[in-house]
Amino acid sequence: MHTKVRYLSHRLLRGVLLVAAGASLALGVLFLGLYRDQLLQERAEVSMQLNRMLQVTWENAMVKRDVEGLRDIVAKLGSLNGIRDVLILSPSGEVRFASDPEKMWLRMPEIAQKTTPGKPATSFETHASGNEVLRSINPVPNRAACTECHGPVAANPINGVLVIDYDAAPIRESAMRSAILLMLAGAAVIALTLLTLWFLLRRHVIAPLATLDAATRSLATGDLTVRAPSADNDEIGRAANSFNSMAERLSAQIALAEAQQQFLQTLLDGLPDGVRLIRVADKQVVLANNTFCQQVGQSATTILRQPCYRYSYGRDEPCVPTLMVCPLVELKEVGDNIKASHYLKRPDGSVFNAEIHAVLVELDDGQGRERYIVESVRDLGQISQISHEQRLSELGLLAAGIAHEIHNPLGSVRLGVQGLVRELHAGLVTQDQIIEYMRLIDQEIDKCIAVTRRMLLLSRPPVSSLQLVVVNEALTDTLMLLEFDAHTHGISQQIEVPEHPLRLLTDEADIRMILLNLIQNAHHAMDKGGTLVARLFADAGDAVIEISDSGVGIPPDALARIFDPFFSRRADGVAGTGLGLTIVKNFVERMGGTVRVESTVGQGTQFSIRLPLAETVMKSAG
């Protein structure tokens, strides 16, 4: 039995014992008092009867003048067992007759003063020896027959006082013995009642409560299958039924909460970016998805309930806010958000550059409202890898157009070589004709080299060092690479570039990848043909690239999501990777530029990119 139930049973037992002991004591005192009063009354009646008999004897002796006979009767009465003294007092309190001769002629006015004619009395008094006695006092009234000796009744209302003292010790001992017997009998009855009550309490109260308590403790430790027996239809049985109903509801609620939590975790684990939830009050990570765990090289059990700085930055103390942008410090109001670039640390000591988007939210966790930081962590190194894979994937899609661009010049070269061989065999060719054939062949070979150069520029991985890139050439080359695809889909490509070169200080492969993705998106939007216009111009120290199409346009609900990773909604119905525009936005922002889009459903879309010119960048740096 559990400690609390034992404590309850002991407390009930102590309470019942105290009540029983108190009741027994009260009943004992009450019985003792009642028995004492009853015994006193009985002895008083006996004493008064004896006193009246003495009165009759006295009156008879007075009438007959038999003083010696009266003295003898008083002496014999005094010798009876239990009688301490027999006295006959005068009205003034002087002892005239006594069973003890030594008390003759003593004066006891206090006894005479307490008497009232015709009202005998009995009470416990202290004897001259110091012992307690039961004293019976009987004032003998004066009568007409006695006036000759005692005078008129009016002047002398009593003739004397008869006093009999009984030893009180036997009376008290008898009363005490009777009281003890009564108390023992009462204690036996109470003990039997207590045993019966204790048995009933244990069987019908303590044992069911112990079972219910054990079930409650099991439920508290997480055993949702535990149920309390509820056979009896009493208060405890109904409490057990209520407990079982509560356990059923709790089990259902916990199962629902676990299902919702699992749904949320599965949803978060499906995101390509790392996500973690940080409690502002103690900086602990309370939620993280699989992507974030993979990014930092830790398991979820290791990361959760730990400070955000421990397994992300390899620190034992909070980050210094003056040395980095910390969302916990920067975000003050609910809804505030921030974007920052951090270097996160893995267990092996390696670090990776991450782009962090954070927002401050306020949530109710069941114990009150708490503030949390929701962080979206994007591995920029992985984005670069994805962008290069995307670059190679896009080149694969250009294979047909590239084959066409190379096949035509090679076909011309072949025809020229075959014609030249025939002419040489026939001896009909001159030196000038040979030179002309060689010139035509060289031109076609230049076309093949130009195509392969464009492919190489587009396919090579990004380099760490910056270089001067002529945007005019990059835009022209990209349009030429996609010319076959445009012709196949009935798309007219137009280009407007300035005569003077516009140069950027960036990576050439990246700028060509940006142009390729934008032009391909325009082609996808015009699956039934249309017009594509590519414009390049300088404006306020920036190079502005505009790619416009006359396609189907982008619906407003999709316009806000076109730069999200893996979001794809192509007009031609082909499933895309959803990374093209994400890479465009990432590259443009990394170059210090901006990208803007305007679209009207049914009319077309225009992407506008602003990138700082090399001259502007160098002036700012200088």
PDB file of C-alpha atoms in Angstrom, residues 401-600:
ATOM      1  CA  GLY A 401      20.037  22.487 -79.752  1.00  0.00           C
ATOM      2  CA  ILE A 402      23.788  22.180 -79.309  1.00  0.00           C
ATOM      3  CA  ALA A 403      23.907  19.125 -81.580  1.00  0.00           C
ATOM      4  CA  HIS A 404      22.011  21.123 -84.202  1.00  0.00           C
ATOM      5  CA  GLU A 405      24.377  24.093 -83.836  1.00  0.00           C
ATOM      6  CA  ILE A 406      27.410  21.841 -84.317  1.00  0.00           C
ATOM      7  CA  HIS A 407      25.846  19.506 -86.891  1.00  0.00           C
ATOM      8  CA  ASN A 408      25.129  22.254 -89.440  1.00  0.00           C
ATOM      9  CA  PRO A 409      28.706  23.627 -89.580  1.00  0.00           C
ATOM     10  CA  LEU A 410      30.118  20.109 -89.629  1.00  0.00           C
ATOM     11  CA  GLY A 411      27.777  19.238 -92.505  1.00  0.00           C
ATOM     12  CA  SER A 412      29.045  22.272 -94.430  1.00  0.00           C
ATOM     13  CA  VAL A 413      32.636  21.284 -93.658  1.00  0.00           C
ATOM     14  CA  ARG A 414      31.966  17.780 -94.913  1.00  0.00           C
ATOM     15  CA  LEU A 415      30.399  19.029 -98.165  1.00  0.00           C
ATOM     16  CA  GLY A 416      33.306  21.383 -98.705  1.00  0.00           C
ATOM     17  CA  VAL A 417      35.903  18.687 -98.100  1.00  0.00           C
ATOM     18  CA  GLN A 418      34.087  16.211-100.354  1.00  0.00           C
ATOM     19  CA  GLY A 419      33.808  18.800-103.142  1.00  0.00           C
ATOM     20  CA  LEU A 420      37.449  19.708-102.807  1.00  0.00           C
ATOM     21  CA  VAL A 421      38.492  16.038-102.997  1.00  0.00           C
ATOM     22  CA  ARG A 422      36.425  15.509-106.145  1.00  0.00           C
ATOM     23  CA  GLU A 423      37.887  18.600-107.760  1.00  0.00           C
ATOM     24  CA  LEU A 424      41.407  17.507-106.870  1.00  0.00           C
ATOM     25  CA  HIS A 425      40.883  14.046-108.345  1.00  0.00           C
ATOM     26  CA  ALA A 426      39.503  15.570-111.540  1.00  0.00           C
ATOM     27  CA  GLY A 427      42.360  18.048-111.683  1.00  0.00           C
ATOM     28  CA  LEU A 428      39.884  20.841-112.143  1.00  0.00           C
ATOM     29  CA  VAL A 429      40.666  22.856-109.006  1.00  0.00           C
ATOM     30  CA  THR A 430      42.887  25.899-108.917  1.00  0.00           C
ATOM     31  CA  GLN A 431      44.862  27.285-106.027  1.00  0.00           C
ATOM     32  CA  ASP A 432      42.386  30.117-105.534  1.00  0.00           C
ATOM     33  CA  GLN A 433      39.526  27.623-105.340  1.00  0.00           C
ATOM     34  CA  ILE A 434      41.439  25.583-102.754  1.00  0.00           C
ATOM     35  CA  ILE A 435      41.961  28.731-100.688  1.00  0.00           C
ATOM     36  CA  GLU A 436      38.220  29.547-100.938  1.00  0.00           C
ATOM     37  CA  TYR A 437      37.287  26.022 -99.828  1.00  0.00           C
ATOM     38  CA  MET A 438      39.685  26.319 -96.872  1.00  0.00           C
ATOM     39  CA  ARG A 439      38.215  29.701 -95.917  1.00  0.00           C
ATOM     40  CA  LEU A 440      34.653  28.292 -95.921  1.00  0.00           C
ATOM     41  CA  ILE A 441      35.752  25.266 -93.898  1.00  0.00           C
ATOM     42  CA  ASP A 442      37.543  27.539 -91.413  1.00  0.00           C
ATOM     43  CA  GLN A 443      34.384  29.647 -90.961  1.00  0.00           C
ATOM     44  CA  GLU A 444      32.293  26.576 -90.193  1.00  0.00           C
ATOM     45  CA  ILE A 445      34.925  25.310 -87.760  1.00  0.00           C
ATOM     46  CA  ASP A 446      34.834  28.719 -86.030  1.00  0.00           C
ATOM     47  CA  LYS A 447      31.087  28.270 -85.590  1.00  0.00           C
ATOM     48  CA  CYS A 448      31.657  24.901 -83.881  1.00  0.00           C
ATOM     49  CA  ILE A 449      34.363  26.390 -81.672  1.00  0.00           C
ATOM     50  CA  ALA A 450      32.019  29.261 -80.718  1.00  0.00           C
ATOM     51  CA  VAL A 451      29.313  26.795 -79.695  1.00  0.00           C
ATOM     52  CA  THR A 452      31.713  24.719 -77.607  1.00  0.00           C
ATOM     53  CA  ARG A 453      33.147  27.904 -76.032  1.00  0.00           C
ATOM     54  CA  ARG A 454      29.684  28.979 -74.959  1.00  0.00           C
ATOM     55  CA  MET A 455      29.087  25.523 -73.523  1.00  0.00           C
ATOM     56  CA  LEU A 456      32.374  25.569 -71.626  1.00  0.00           C
ATOM     57  CA  LEU A 457      31.706  29.024 -70.186  1.00  0.00           C
ATOM     58  CA  LEU A 458      28.287  27.928 -69.013  1.00  0.00           C
ATOM     59  CA  SER A 459      29.251  24.512 -67.661  1.00  0.00           C
ATOM     60  CA  ARG A 460      32.390  25.268 -65.648  1.00  0.00           C
ATOM     61  CA  PRO A 461      31.964  25.494 -61.832  1.00  0.00           C
ATOM     62  CA  PRO A 462      32.083  28.905 -60.152  1.00  0.00           C
ATOM     63  CA  VAL A 463      35.496  30.309 -59.277  1.00  0.00           C
ATOM     64  CA  SER A 464      36.422  32.072 -56.058  1.00  0.00           C
ATOM     65  CA  SER A 465      38.126  35.038 -57.744  1.00  0.00           C
ATOM     66  CA  LEU A 466      36.115  37.771 -59.441  1.00  0.00           C
ATOM     67  CA  GLN A 467      36.618  38.678 -63.096  1.00  0.00           C
ATOM     68  CA  LEU A 468      35.414  41.251 -65.571  1.00  0.00           C
ATOM     69  CA  VAL A 469      32.457  39.904 -67.519  1.00  0.00           C
ATOM     70  CA  VAL A 470      31.003  41.625 -70.592  1.00  0.00           C
ATOM     71  CA  VAL A 471      27.251  41.231 -70.187  1.00  0.00           C
ATOM     72  CA  ASN A 472      26.625  42.008 -73.871  1.00  0.00           C
ATOM     73  CA  GLU A 473      28.515  38.890 -74.948  1.00  0.00           C
ATOM     74  CA  ALA A 474      27.015  36.693 -72.234  1.00  0.00           C
ATOM     75  CA  LEU A 475      23.460  37.693 -73.224  1.00  0.00           C
ATOM     76  CA  THR A 476      24.140  37.237 -76.959  1.00  0.00           C
ATOM     77  CA  ASP A 477      25.807  33.831 -76.455  1.00  0.00           C
ATOM     78  CA  THR A 478      22.961  32.554 -74.251  1.00  0.00           C
ATOM     79  CA  LEU A 479      20.333  33.555 -76.818  1.00  0.00           C
ATOM     80  CA  MET A 480      22.327  31.812 -79.546  1.00  0.00           C
ATOM     81  CA  LEU A 481      22.533  28.613 -77.433  1.00  0.00           C
ATOM     82  CA  LEU A 482      18.749  28.635 -77.108  1.00  0.00           C
ATOM     83  CA  GLU A 483      18.038  29.646 -80.700  1.00  0.00           C
ATOM     84  CA  PHE A 484      17.300  26.077 -81.797  1.00  0.00           C
ATOM     85  CA  ASP A 485      14.904  25.566 -78.832  1.00  0.00           C
ATOM     86  CA  ALA A 486      13.179  28.864 -79.695  1.00  0.00           C
ATOM     87  CA  HIS A 487      12.833  27.910 -83.363  1.00  0.00           C
ATOM     88  CA  THR A 488      11.426  24.494 -82.403  1.00  0.00           C
ATOM     89  CA  HIS A 489       8.682  26.094 -80.251  1.00  0.00           C
ATOM     90  CA  GLY A 490       7.864  28.924 -82.624  1.00  0.00           C
ATOM     91  CA  ILE A 491       9.427  31.611 -80.447  1.00  0.00           C
ATOM     92  CA  SER A 492      10.929  34.749 -81.916  1.00  0.00           C
ATOM     93  CA  GLN A 493      13.971  35.966 -79.935  1.00  0.00           C
ATOM     94  CA  GLN A 494      14.848  39.661 -80.048  1.00  0.00           C
ATOM     95  CA  ILE A 495      17.837  41.323 -78.400  1.00  0.00           C
ATOM     96  CA  GLU A 496      18.540  44.970 -77.611  1.00  0.00           C
ATOM     97  CA  VAL A 497      22.053  45.688 -76.303  1.00  0.00           C
ATOM     98  CA  PRO A 498      24.105  48.913 -76.260  1.00  0.00           C
ATOM     99  CA  GLU A 499      27.052  49.344 -78.586  1.00  0.00           C
ATOM    100  CA  HIS A 500      29.501  49.907 -75.738  1.00  0.00           C
ATOM    101  CA  PRO A 501      30.203  46.934 -73.487  1.00  0.00           C
ATOM    102  CA  LEU A 502      28.663  46.758 -70.019  1.00  0.00           C
ATOM    103  CA  ARG A 503      31.012  44.982 -67.651  1.00  0.00           C
ATOM    104  CA  LEU A 504      30.384  43.303 -64.294  1.00  0.00           C
ATOM    105  CA  LEU A 505      32.877  42.262 -61.623  1.00  0.00           C
ATOM    106  CA  THR A 506      31.620  38.733 -60.931  1.00  0.00           C
ATOM    107  CA  ASP A 507      31.892  35.094 -61.985  1.00  0.00           C
ATOM    108  CA  GLU A 508      31.109  34.618 -65.684  1.00  0.00           C
ATOM    109  CA  ALA A 509      29.597  31.151 -65.203  1.00  0.00           C
ATOM    110  CA  ASP A 510      27.146  32.565 -62.644  1.00  0.00           C
ATOM    111  CA  ILE A 511      25.930  35.428 -64.844  1.00  0.00           C
ATOM    112  CA  ARG A 512      25.501  33.064 -67.794  1.00  0.00           C
ATOM    113  CA  MET A 513      23.547  30.663 -65.536  1.00  0.00           C
ATOM    114  CA  ILE A 514      21.246  33.519 -64.491  1.00  0.00           C
ATOM    115  CA  LEU A 515      20.550  34.432 -68.131  1.00  0.00           C
ATOM    116  CA  LEU A 516      20.054  30.792 -69.151  1.00  0.00           C
ATOM    117  CA  ASN A 517      17.448  30.197 -66.407  1.00  0.00           C
ATOM    118  CA  LEU A 518      15.518  33.385 -67.174  1.00  0.00           C
ATOM    119  CA  ILE A 519      15.425  32.759 -70.943  1.00  0.00           C
ATOM    120  CA  GLN A 520      14.462  29.110 -70.477  1.00  0.00           C
ATOM    121  CA  ASN A 521      11.637  30.169 -68.119  1.00  0.00           C
ATOM    122  CA  ALA A 522      10.408  32.527 -70.822  1.00  0.00           C
ATOM    123  CA  HIS A 523      10.445  29.674 -73.363  1.00  0.00           C
ATOM    124  CA  HIS A 524       8.475  27.439 -70.966  1.00  0.00           C
ATOM    125  CA  ALA A 525       5.823  30.146 -70.613  1.00  0.00           C
ATOM    126  CA  MET A 526       5.265  30.201 -74.406  1.00  0.00           C
ATOM    127  CA  ASP A 527       4.570  26.566 -75.243  1.00  0.00           C
ATOM    128  CA  LYS A 528       2.429  27.714 -78.204  1.00  0.00           C
ATOM    129  CA  GLY A 529       4.938  30.233 -79.495  1.00  0.00           C
ATOM    130  CA  GLY A 530       5.435  33.931 -78.882  1.00  0.00           C
ATOM    131  CA  THR A 531       8.019  36.671 -78.660  1.00  0.00           C
ATOM    132  CA  LEU A 532      10.948  36.981 -76.281  1.00  0.00           C
ATOM    133  CA  VAL A 533      12.683  40.338 -75.892  1.00  0.00           C
ATOM    134  CA  ALA A 534      16.033  40.606 -74.104  1.00  0.00           C
ATOM    135  CA  ARG A 535      17.170  44.153 -73.246  1.00  0.00           C
ATOM    136  CA  LEU A 536      20.410  45.344 -71.707  1.00  0.00           C
ATOM    137  CA  PHE A 537      21.099  48.938 -70.695  1.00  0.00           C
ATOM    138  CA  ALA A 538      22.912  50.994 -68.081  1.00  0.00           C
ATOM    139  CA  ASP A 539      21.036  52.970 -65.439  1.00  0.00           C
ATOM    140  CA  ALA A 540      22.416  54.873 -62.419  1.00  0.00           C
ATOM    141  CA  GLY A 541      25.636  52.843 -62.231  1.00  0.00           C
ATOM    142  CA  ASP A 542      23.859  49.528 -62.716  1.00  0.00           C
ATOM    143  CA  ALA A 543      23.512  47.108 -65.586  1.00  0.00           C
ATOM    144  CA  VAL A 544      19.815  46.364 -66.104  1.00  0.00           C
ATOM    145  CA  ILE A 545      18.798  43.109 -67.807  1.00  0.00           C
ATOM    146  CA  GLU A 546      15.145  42.701 -68.805  1.00  0.00           C
ATOM    147  CA  ILE A 547      13.769  39.400 -70.116  1.00  0.00           C
ATOM    148  CA  SER A 548      10.173  39.777 -71.363  1.00  0.00           C
ATOM    149  CA  ASP A 549       7.876  37.151 -72.840  1.00  0.00           C
ATOM    150  CA  SER A 550       4.367  37.114 -74.288  1.00  0.00           C
ATOM    151  CA  GLY A 551       3.421  33.912 -72.486  1.00  0.00           C
ATOM    152  CA  VAL A 552       0.569  32.905 -70.197  1.00  0.00           C
ATOM    153  CA  GLY A 553       1.711  34.991 -67.222  1.00  0.00           C
ATOM    154  CA  ILE A 554       1.997  34.013 -63.554  1.00  0.00           C
ATOM    155  CA  PRO A 555      -1.105  33.850 -61.301  1.00  0.00           C
ATOM    156  CA  PRO A 556      -0.989  36.151 -58.237  1.00  0.00           C
ATOM    157  CA  ASP A 557      -1.084  33.223 -55.796  1.00  0.00           C
ATOM    158  CA  ALA A 558       2.038  31.719 -57.387  1.00  0.00           C
ATOM    159  CA  LEU A 559       3.874  35.022 -57.913  1.00  0.00           C
ATOM    160  CA  ALA A 560       4.842  35.263 -54.227  1.00  0.00           C
ATOM    161  CA  ARG A 561       6.347  31.749 -54.281  1.00  0.00           C
ATOM    162  CA  ILE A 562       8.262  31.568 -57.544  1.00  0.00           C
ATOM    163  CA  PHE A 563      11.613  32.072 -55.765  1.00  0.00           C
ATOM    164  CA  ASP A 564      10.920  29.375 -53.145  1.00  0.00           C
ATOM    165  CA  PRO A 565      13.052  26.234 -53.486  1.00  0.00           C
ATOM    166  CA  PHE A 566      11.368  23.343 -55.318  1.00  0.00           C
ATOM    167  CA  PHE A 567       8.320  25.380 -56.278  1.00  0.00           C
ATOM    168  CA  SER A 568       7.460  24.678 -59.922  1.00  0.00           C
ATOM    169  CA  ARG A 569       4.397  25.512 -62.027  1.00  0.00           C
ATOM    170  CA  ARG A 570       5.355  25.467 -65.720  1.00  0.00           C
ATOM    171  CA  ALA A 571       2.862  26.469 -68.387  1.00  0.00           C
ATOM    172  CA  ASP A 572       3.905  23.583 -70.663  1.00  0.00           C
ATOM    173  CA  GLY A 573       2.822  21.053 -68.019  1.00  0.00           C
ATOM    174  CA  VAL A 574       6.315  19.549 -67.644  1.00  0.00           C
ATOM    175  CA  ALA A 575       7.443  18.937 -64.051  1.00  0.00           C
ATOM    176  CA  GLY A 576      10.448  21.137 -63.310  1.00  0.00           C
ATOM    177  CA  THR A 577      13.011  21.004 -60.501  1.00  0.00           C
ATOM    178  CA  GLY A 578      11.792  24.239 -58.915  1.00  0.00           C
ATOM    179  CA  LEU A 579      15.376  25.466 -58.402  1.00  0.00           C
ATOM    180  CA  GLY A 580      15.974  27.705 -61.421  1.00  0.00           C
ATOM    181  CA  LEU A 581      14.575  30.960 -60.038  1.00  0.00           C
ATOM    182  CA  THR A 582      15.866  30.125 -56.539  1.00  0.00           C
ATOM    183  CA  ILE A 583      19.393  29.979 -57.967  1.00  0.00           C
ATOM    184  CA  VAL A 584      18.783  33.190 -59.926  1.00  0.00           C
ATOM    185  CA  LYS A 585      17.715  35.088 -56.803  1.00  0.00           C
ATOM    186  CA  ASN A 586      20.561  33.646 -54.744  1.00  0.00           C
ATOM    187  CA  PHE A 587      23.207  34.532 -57.345  1.00  0.00           C
ATOM    188  CA  VAL A 588      21.823  38.026 -57.962  1.00  0.00           C
ATOM    189  CA  GLU A 589      21.696  38.894 -54.250  1.00  0.00           C
ATOM    190  CA  ARG A 590      25.190  37.483 -53.754  1.00  0.00           C
ATOM    191  CA  MET A 591      26.383  39.839 -56.505  1.00  0.00           C
ATOM    192  CA  GLY A 592      24.808  42.754 -54.641  1.00  0.00           C
ATOM    193  CA  GLY A 593      21.918  43.105 -57.067  1.00  0.00           C
ATOM    194  CA  THR A 594      18.146  42.844 -57.069  1.00  0.00           C
ATOM    195  CA  VAL A 595      15.598  40.895 -59.082  1.00  0.00           C
ATOM    196  CA  ARG A 596      12.058  42.095 -59.758  1.00  0.00           C
ATOM    197  CA  VAL A 597       9.184  40.431 -61.590  1.00  0.00           C
ATOM    198  CA  GLU A 598       6.003  41.819 -63.130  1.00  0.00           C
ATOM    199  CA  SER A 599       3.366  39.576 -64.659  1.00  0.00           C
ATOM    200  CA  THR A 600      -0.131  39.799 -66.090  1.00  0.00           C
TER     201      THR A 600
END
